XYZ file of C-alpha atoms in Angstrom:
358
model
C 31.965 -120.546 8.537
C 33.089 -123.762 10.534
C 30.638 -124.585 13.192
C 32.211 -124.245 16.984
C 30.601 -124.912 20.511
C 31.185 -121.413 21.586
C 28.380 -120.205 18.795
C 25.542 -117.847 20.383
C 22.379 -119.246 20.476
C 19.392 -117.892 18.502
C 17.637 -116.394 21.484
C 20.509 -114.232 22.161
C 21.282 -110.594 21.253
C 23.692 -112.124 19.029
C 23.964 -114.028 15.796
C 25.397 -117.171 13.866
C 28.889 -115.808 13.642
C 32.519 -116.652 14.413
C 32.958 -116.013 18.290
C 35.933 -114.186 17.361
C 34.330 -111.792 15.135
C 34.473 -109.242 18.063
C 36.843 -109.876 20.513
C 36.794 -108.023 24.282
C 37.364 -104.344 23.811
C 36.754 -103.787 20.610
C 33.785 -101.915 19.535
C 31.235 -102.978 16.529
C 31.792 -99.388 15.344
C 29.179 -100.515 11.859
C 26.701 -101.707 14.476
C 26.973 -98.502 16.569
C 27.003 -96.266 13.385
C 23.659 -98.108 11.936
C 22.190 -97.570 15.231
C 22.923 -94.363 15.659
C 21.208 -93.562 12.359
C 18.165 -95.580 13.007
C 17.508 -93.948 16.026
C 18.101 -90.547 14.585
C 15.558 -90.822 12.048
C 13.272 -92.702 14.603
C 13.361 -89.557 16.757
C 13.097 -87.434 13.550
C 9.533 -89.199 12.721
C 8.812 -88.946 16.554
C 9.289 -84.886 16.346
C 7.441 -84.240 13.305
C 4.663 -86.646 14.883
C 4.284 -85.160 18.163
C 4.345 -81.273 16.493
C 1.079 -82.874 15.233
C -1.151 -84.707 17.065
C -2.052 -82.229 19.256
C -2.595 -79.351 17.298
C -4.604 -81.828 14.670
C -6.600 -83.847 18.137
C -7.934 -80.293 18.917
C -8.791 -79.612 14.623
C -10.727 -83.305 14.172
C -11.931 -84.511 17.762
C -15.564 -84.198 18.164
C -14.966 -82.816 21.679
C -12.446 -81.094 23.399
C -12.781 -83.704 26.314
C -10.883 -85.823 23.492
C -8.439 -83.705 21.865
C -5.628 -85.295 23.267
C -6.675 -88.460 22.123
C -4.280 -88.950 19.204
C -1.104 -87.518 21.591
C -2.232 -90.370 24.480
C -2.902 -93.286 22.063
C 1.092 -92.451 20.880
C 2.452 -92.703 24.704
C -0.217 -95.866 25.078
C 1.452 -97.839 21.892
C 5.188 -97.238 22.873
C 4.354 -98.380 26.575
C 2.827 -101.539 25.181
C 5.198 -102.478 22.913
C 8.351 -102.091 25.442
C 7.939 -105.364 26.793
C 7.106 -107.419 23.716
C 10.242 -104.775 22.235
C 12.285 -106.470 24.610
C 11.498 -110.097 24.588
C 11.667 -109.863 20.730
C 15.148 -108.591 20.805
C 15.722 -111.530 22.728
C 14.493 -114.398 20.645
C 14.764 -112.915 17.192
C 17.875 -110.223 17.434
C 17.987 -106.281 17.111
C 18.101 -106.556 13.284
C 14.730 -108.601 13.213
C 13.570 -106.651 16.226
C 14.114 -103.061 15.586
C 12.966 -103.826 11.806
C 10.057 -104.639 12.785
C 9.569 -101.402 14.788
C 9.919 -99.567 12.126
C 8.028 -101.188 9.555
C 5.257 -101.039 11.964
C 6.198 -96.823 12.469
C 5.916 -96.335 8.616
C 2.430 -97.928 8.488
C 1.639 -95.878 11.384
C 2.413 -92.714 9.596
C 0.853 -93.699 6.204
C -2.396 -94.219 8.503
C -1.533 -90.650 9.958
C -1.283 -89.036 6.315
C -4.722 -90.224 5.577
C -6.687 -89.373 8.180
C -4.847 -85.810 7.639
C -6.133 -85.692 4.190
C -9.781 -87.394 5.219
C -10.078 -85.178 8.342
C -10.819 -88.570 10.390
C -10.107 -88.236 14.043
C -10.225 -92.569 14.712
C -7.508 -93.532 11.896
C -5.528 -89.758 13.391
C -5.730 -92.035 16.849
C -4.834 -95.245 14.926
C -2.084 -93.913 13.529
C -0.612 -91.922 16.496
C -0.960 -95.409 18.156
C 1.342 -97.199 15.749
C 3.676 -94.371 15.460
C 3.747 -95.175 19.566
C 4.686 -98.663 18.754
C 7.503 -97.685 16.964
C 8.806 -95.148 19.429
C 8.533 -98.022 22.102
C 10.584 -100.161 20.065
C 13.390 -97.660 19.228
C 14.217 -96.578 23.029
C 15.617 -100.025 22.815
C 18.900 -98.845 20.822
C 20.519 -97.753 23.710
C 19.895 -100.685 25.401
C 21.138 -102.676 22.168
C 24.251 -99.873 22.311
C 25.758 -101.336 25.802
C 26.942 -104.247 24.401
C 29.169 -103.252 21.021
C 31.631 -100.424 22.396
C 34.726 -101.700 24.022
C 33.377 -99.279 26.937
C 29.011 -99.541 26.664
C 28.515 -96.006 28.066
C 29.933 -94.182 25.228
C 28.080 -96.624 22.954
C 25.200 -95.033 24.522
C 25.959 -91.852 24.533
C 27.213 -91.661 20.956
C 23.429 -93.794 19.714
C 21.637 -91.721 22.385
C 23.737 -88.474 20.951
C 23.008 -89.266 17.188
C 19.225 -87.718 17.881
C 20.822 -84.491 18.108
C 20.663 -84.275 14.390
C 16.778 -85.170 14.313
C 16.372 -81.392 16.283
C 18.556 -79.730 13.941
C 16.758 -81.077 10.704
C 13.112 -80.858 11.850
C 12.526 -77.247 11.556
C 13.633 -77.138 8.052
C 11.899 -80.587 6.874
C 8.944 -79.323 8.436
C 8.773 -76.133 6.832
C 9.699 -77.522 3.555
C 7.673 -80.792 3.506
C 4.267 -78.422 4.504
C 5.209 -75.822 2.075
C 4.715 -78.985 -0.544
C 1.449 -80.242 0.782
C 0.178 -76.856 0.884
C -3.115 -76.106 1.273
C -3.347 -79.525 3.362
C -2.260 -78.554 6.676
C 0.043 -81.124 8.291
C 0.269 -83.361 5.540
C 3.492 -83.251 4.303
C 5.198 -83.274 8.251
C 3.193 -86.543 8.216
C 4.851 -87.491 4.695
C 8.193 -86.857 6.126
C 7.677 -88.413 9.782
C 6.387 -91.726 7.778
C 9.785 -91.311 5.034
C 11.831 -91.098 8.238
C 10.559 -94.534 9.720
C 11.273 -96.371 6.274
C 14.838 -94.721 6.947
C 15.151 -96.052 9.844
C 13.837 -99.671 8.462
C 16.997 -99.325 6.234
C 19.373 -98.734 8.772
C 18.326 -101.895 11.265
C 18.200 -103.659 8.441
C 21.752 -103.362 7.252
C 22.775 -104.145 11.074
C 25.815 -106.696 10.861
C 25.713 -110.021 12.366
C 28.597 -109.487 15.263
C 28.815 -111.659 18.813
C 27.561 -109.652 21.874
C 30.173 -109.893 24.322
C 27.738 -109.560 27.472
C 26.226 -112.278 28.825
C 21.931 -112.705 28.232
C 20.575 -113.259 32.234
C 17.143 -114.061 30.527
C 16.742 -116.980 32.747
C 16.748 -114.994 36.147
C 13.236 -113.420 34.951
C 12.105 -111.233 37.136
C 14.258 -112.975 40.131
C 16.621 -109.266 40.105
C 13.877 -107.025 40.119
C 15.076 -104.914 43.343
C 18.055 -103.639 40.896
C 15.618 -101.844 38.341
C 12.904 -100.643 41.036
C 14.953 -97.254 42.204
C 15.909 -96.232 38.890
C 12.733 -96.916 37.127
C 10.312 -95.254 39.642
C 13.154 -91.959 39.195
C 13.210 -92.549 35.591
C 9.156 -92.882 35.594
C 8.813 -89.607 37.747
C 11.144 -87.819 34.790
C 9.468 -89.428 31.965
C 5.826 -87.983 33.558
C 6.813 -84.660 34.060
C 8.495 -84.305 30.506
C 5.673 -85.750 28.199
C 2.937 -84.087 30.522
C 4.511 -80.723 29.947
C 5.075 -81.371 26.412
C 1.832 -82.478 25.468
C 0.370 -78.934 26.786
C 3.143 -77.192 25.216
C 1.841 -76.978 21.639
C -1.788 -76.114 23.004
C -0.692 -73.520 25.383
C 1.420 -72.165 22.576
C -1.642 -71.621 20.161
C -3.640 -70.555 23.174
C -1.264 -67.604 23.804
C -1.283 -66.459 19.952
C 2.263 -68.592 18.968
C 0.923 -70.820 16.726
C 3.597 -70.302 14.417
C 6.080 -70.843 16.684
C 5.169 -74.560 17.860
C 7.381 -76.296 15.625
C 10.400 -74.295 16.442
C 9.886 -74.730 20.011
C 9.624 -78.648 19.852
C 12.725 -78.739 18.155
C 14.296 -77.097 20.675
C 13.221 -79.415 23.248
C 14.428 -82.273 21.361
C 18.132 -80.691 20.608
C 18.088 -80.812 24.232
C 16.834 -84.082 25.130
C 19.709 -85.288 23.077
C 22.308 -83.112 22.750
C 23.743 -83.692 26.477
C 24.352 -87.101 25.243
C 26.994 -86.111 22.650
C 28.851 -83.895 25.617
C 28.515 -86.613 27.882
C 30.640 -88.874 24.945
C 33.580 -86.464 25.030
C 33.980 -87.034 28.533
C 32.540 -90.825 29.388
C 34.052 -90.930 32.634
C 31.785 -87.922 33.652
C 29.071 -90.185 33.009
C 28.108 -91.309 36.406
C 24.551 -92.327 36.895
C 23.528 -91.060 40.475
C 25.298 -87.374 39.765
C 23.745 -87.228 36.137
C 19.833 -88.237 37.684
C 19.985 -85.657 40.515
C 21.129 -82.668 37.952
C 18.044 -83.749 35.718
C 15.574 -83.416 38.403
C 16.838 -80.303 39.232
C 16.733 -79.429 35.732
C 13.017 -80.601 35.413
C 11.973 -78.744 38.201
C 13.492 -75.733 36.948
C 11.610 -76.272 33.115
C 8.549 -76.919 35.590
C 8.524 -73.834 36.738
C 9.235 -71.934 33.633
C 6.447 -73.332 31.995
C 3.995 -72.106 34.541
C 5.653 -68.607 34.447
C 5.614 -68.655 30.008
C 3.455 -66.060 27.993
C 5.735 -65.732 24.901
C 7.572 -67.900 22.801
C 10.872 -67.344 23.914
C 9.257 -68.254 27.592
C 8.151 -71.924 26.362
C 11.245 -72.260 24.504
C 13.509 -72.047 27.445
C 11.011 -73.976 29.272
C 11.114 -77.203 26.520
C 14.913 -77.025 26.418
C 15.100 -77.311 30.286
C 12.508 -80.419 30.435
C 14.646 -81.732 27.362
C 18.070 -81.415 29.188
C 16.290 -82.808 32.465
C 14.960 -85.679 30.553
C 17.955 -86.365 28.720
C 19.963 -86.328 31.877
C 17.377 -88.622 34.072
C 16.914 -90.959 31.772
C 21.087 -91.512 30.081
C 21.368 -91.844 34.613
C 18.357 -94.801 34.794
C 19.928 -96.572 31.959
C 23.248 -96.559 33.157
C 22.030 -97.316 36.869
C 19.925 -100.648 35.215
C 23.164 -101.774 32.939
C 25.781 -101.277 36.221
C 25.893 -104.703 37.554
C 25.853 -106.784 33.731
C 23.276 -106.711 31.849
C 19.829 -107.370 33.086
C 17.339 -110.022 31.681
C 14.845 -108.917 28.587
C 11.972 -109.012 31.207
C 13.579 -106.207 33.324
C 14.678 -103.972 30.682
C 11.352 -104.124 29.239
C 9.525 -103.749 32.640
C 11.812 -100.587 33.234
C 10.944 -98.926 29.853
C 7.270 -99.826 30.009
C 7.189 -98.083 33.417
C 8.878 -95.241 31.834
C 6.276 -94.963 29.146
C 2.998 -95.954 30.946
């Protein structure tokens, strides 16, 4: 490698590599492919985590005034970690960056597998918390998506997309993994959400050195903050309503008798929190944010509704699939609304998913 004026610097989303390495218009299809795995496995260890932590916060916690614990200290880790998320991708790289994340999501789980086996409600928060961490970090793919396509909104769409497979696999690991651990309740989903961060860890890790066509506006700071404040206070409202809902899911399931249907039912919601993604990459043009944020409030309002209304499983299943499709739509609209006008500076796009998560 000759050295040349035109090299990135360090603190850029972008490596020391030929300039040329990835010319205008042509898509870092390994980058979006390693991606697109990473996150898929980070959303499979977020599934089989969230199945748990309430279910297990009501088992351990000394009172029911702190059941839900273990499910808030996840939310509270991913919405600290955006901003440092961000800012690290900055002055390190997405390799460095989202390898981190996940190392950090695998410790997080072995903590979680523990304090399954010990029955210790602290190290269940603990571990919940770092497993939030990791989360925090990986809703930066499709932020670290825009830049490799030759067109960034199917980049998205297609990382965003790739979670679809998470849903599909999580019943069966589920079942399998606790049919394993057996008599240990919960272990083995633990097992499998900690195997899925290491996964992941292998996947950023392999990410190729390639030059980021867009342009870093780190040095503006905060000075464009009027372009994020719309879409993140919509994007904030969506992100509310879905994890609210979601958290009471699991114990309004066991409440009504449907224990047994829990898992099945998160799936579903996150098949549908991604799966609108991989439509939306058939047809990228359709993929305009302002149309695609009003559907999912509609859509959230509907799954609102629904939940209220649910007695049976099939009730809290359509009502998780709505909130997931709402979700999926509000947020795929936010990032596309943030990402319209270039590419904002690390402070913003960690300020807007921070927001999101808090």
């Amino acid at each position: 490698m000759t050295a040349s004026p035109a090299i990135p610097r360090a603190g850029r989303l972008d490596c020391l590599c030929e300039p040329s390495a990835l010319g205008d218009g042509v898509a870092d299809r390994g980058g979006i492919a390693l991606l697109a795995i990473g996150f898929a496995l980070s959303v499979l260890s977020q599934v089989l985590s969230l199945s748990i932590l309430p279910l297990a916060g009501l088992a351990f916690a000394p009172s029911r005034g702190l059941a839900m614990l273990p499910f808030a200290a996840f939310y509270a880790g991913a919405a600290l970690a955006s901003l440092p998320a961000s800012l690290l991708l900055d002055f390190f790289g997405r390799r460095a960056a989202l390898s981190l994340g996940a190392s950090l999501g695998a410790a997080g789980g072995l903590v979680l597998v523990w304090a399954l086996v010990k029955m210790h409600f602290g190290a269940l928060a603990l571990g919940a918390f770092w497993l939030g961490i990791a989360s925090g970090f990986s809703l930066f793919y499709r932020h670290a998506a825009v830049p490799l396509g030759s067109r960034g909104r199917s980049a998205v769409l297609l990382v965003f997309g790739a979670a679809t497979l998470a849903a599909l696999a999580a019943p069966t690991i589920a079942t399998a993994t606790e049919a394993l651990a057996s008599p240990r309740a919960f272990v083995g989903m633990a097992v499998a959400a900690a195997l899925a961060q290491v996964g992941s860890l292998t996947a950023t890790s392999a990410l190729p050195y390639g030059r980021i066509r867009a342009t870093e506006r780190g040095a503006e700071g905060l000075r464009d903050w009027r372009r994020i404040l719309l879409p993140t206070l919509i994007g904030a409202l969506a992100w509310f309503a879905m994890t609210g809902l979601m958290g009471a899911t699991p114990v309004a399931m066991v409440g009504c008798g449907l224990s047994g249907a829990v898992a099945g039912t998160i799936a579903w919601h996150v098949m549908a929190m991604y799966a609108p993604s991989l439509a939306l990459a058939c047809l990228p043009v359709a993929a305009r944010p302002i149309p695609i944020v009003a559907a999912g409030g509609v859509l959230l309002v509907a799954g609102t509704l629904a939940f209220a209304l649910s007695r049976q499983a099939e009730g809290f299943s359509l009502a998780a699939a709505l909130l997931g499709v709402g979700w999926s739509l509000a947020t795929l609209g936010t990032t596309l609304w943030v990402h319209r006008d270039g590419q904002p500076s690390r402070w913003l796009l960690g300020l807007h998913d921070g927001a999101l998560l808090a």
